[in-house]
Amino acid sequence: MDHPLLNAFWMMLWFFLWIMWLFLLFKIVMDIFRSHDMGGWGKAGWLIFVILLPFLGVLVYLIARGGAMGERDMQEATRREKAMQEYIRETAGSGGGGGSNVDQLTKLADLKARGELTQEEFDRAKEKLLAG
């Protein structure tokens, strides 16, 4: 008997599995290039294996190196977060507010108050800070 609803279900299931496999394939290719513990020949070998024998290559890669994929993702996320925070600090410090100069002047004043800087050293550092 012909069951069009069941056929539609199977077609959607296979389409979903195909999309998931493509997503996994792209994730693995990105992981190959992101991996710092492999040399160029290792990366080329895995890439050729994954492209020439896609289903087998993806499964073998997941078995061999899948455990560390999450760690590499976390390292990349941490690196990006640090870069973003550094960019924000640099941008906010050099923006119109002059917050970094105020902070440095406060530090200089504290050093002078503790007696670690003489008045002459303080004045020179303050001039240099305000000029540049």
Coordinates of C-alpha atoms in Angstrom, one line a residue, residues 7-117:
N7 CA 6.8 8.8 2.6
A8 CA 6.8 12.5 3.5
F9 CA 8.0 11.6 7.0
W10 CA 10.8 9.5 5.7
M11 CA 11.8 12.1 3.2
M12 CA 11.9 14.8 6.0
L13 CA 13.9 12.4 8.2
W14 CA 16.5 11.7 5.5
F15 CA 16.7 15.4 4.6
F16 CA 17.3 16.3 8.3
L17 CA 20.0 13.6 8.7
W18 CA 21.7 14.9 5.5
I19 CA 21.7 18.5 6.9
M20 CA 23.1 17.3 10.2
W21 CA 25.8 15.4 8.4
L22 CA 26.7 18.5 6.4
F23 CA 26.9 20.5 9.6
L24 CA 29.1 17.9 11.2
L25 CA 31.3 17.8 8.1
F26 CA 31.8 21.6 8.1
K27 CA 32.5 21.5 11.9
I28 CA 35.1 18.8 11.4
V29 CA 36.8 20.7 8.6
M30 CA 36.9 23.8 10.8
D31 CA 38.3 21.7 13.7
I32 CA 41.0 20.3 11.4
F33 CA 42.2 23.8 10.5
R34 CA 41.8 25.1 14.1
S35 CA 43.8 22.3 15.6
H36 CA 47.3 23.4 16.7
D37 CA 48.5 20.0 17.7
M38 CA 48.6 18.7 14.1
G39 CA 51.1 19.7 11.5
G40 CA 50.4 20.5 7.9
W41 CA 50.7 17.0 6.7
G42 CA 48.4 15.7 9.4
K43 CA 45.8 18.4 8.5
A44 CA 46.1 17.6 4.8
G45 CA 45.7 13.9 5.4
W46 CA 42.6 14.3 7.5
L47 CA 41.1 16.7 5.0
I48 CA 41.7 14.4 2.1
F49 CA 40.3 11.5 4.1
V50 CA 37.2 13.5 5.1
I51 CA 36.6 14.8 1.5
L52 CA 37.3 11.6 -0.4
L53 CA 35.5 9.2 1.9
P54 CA 33.1 11.6 3.6
F55 CA 30.9 9.3 5.7
L56 CA 33.8 7.0 6.8
G57 CA 36.1 10.0 7.2
V58 CA 33.7 11.9 9.5
L59 CA 33.1 8.8 11.7
V60 CA 36.7 8.0 12.0
Y61 CA 37.6 11.6 12.8
L62 CA 34.9 11.7 15.5
I63 CA 36.2 8.4 17.0
A64 CA 39.9 9.5 16.8
R65 CA 39.8 13.2 17.7
G66 CA 36.2 13.9 18.7
G67 CA 36.9 14.1 22.4
A68 CA 39.1 17.1 22.1
M69 CA 36.8 19.0 19.7
G70 CA 34.9 20.5 22.6
E71 CA 38.2 21.6 24.3
R72 CA 39.3 23.3 21.1
D73 CA 36.0 25.0 20.8
M74 CA 36.3 26.3 24.4
Q75 CA 39.8 27.5 23.8
E76 CA 38.7 29.4 20.7
A77 CA 35.7 30.9 22.5
T78 CA 38.0 32.0 25.4
R79 CA 40.5 33.5 22.9
R80 CA 37.8 35.5 21.2
E81 CA 36.3 36.7 24.5
K82 CA 39.8 37.9 25.6
A83 CA 40.3 39.7 22.3
M84 CA 36.9 41.3 22.5
Q85 CA 37.5 42.5 26.1
E86 CA 41.0 43.8 25.1
Y87 CA 39.4 45.7 22.2
I88 CA 36.7 47.2 24.4
R89 CA 39.3 48.3 26.9
E90 CA 41.5 49.9 24.2
T91 CA 38.5 51.6 22.6
A92 CA 37.1 52.9 25.8
G93 CA 40.5 54.1 27.0
S94 CA 41.4 56.0 23.9
G95 CA 37.8 57.3 23.3
G96 CA 36.7 60.8 24.2
G97 CA 36.4 60.1 27.9
G98 CA 40.1 60.0 28.7
G99 CA 39.6 57.4 31.4
S100 CA 43.0 55.8 30.9
N101 CA 44.7 59.2 31.5
V102 CA 42.7 59.7 34.6
D103 CA 43.7 56.3 35.9
Q104 CA 47.4 56.9 35.1
L105 CA 47.3 60.3 36.8
T106 CA 45.7 58.7 39.9
K107 CA 48.4 56.1 40.0
L108 CA 51.1 58.8 39.6
A109 CA 49.5 60.8 42.5
D110 CA 49.4 57.7 44.7
L111 CA 53.1 57.0 43.9
K112 CA 54.0 60.6 44.8
A113 CA 51.9 60.4 48.0
R114 CA 53.7 57.3 49.1
G115 CA 57.0 59.0 48.5
E116 CA 58.1 56.7 45.6
L117 CA 58.2 59.7 43.2

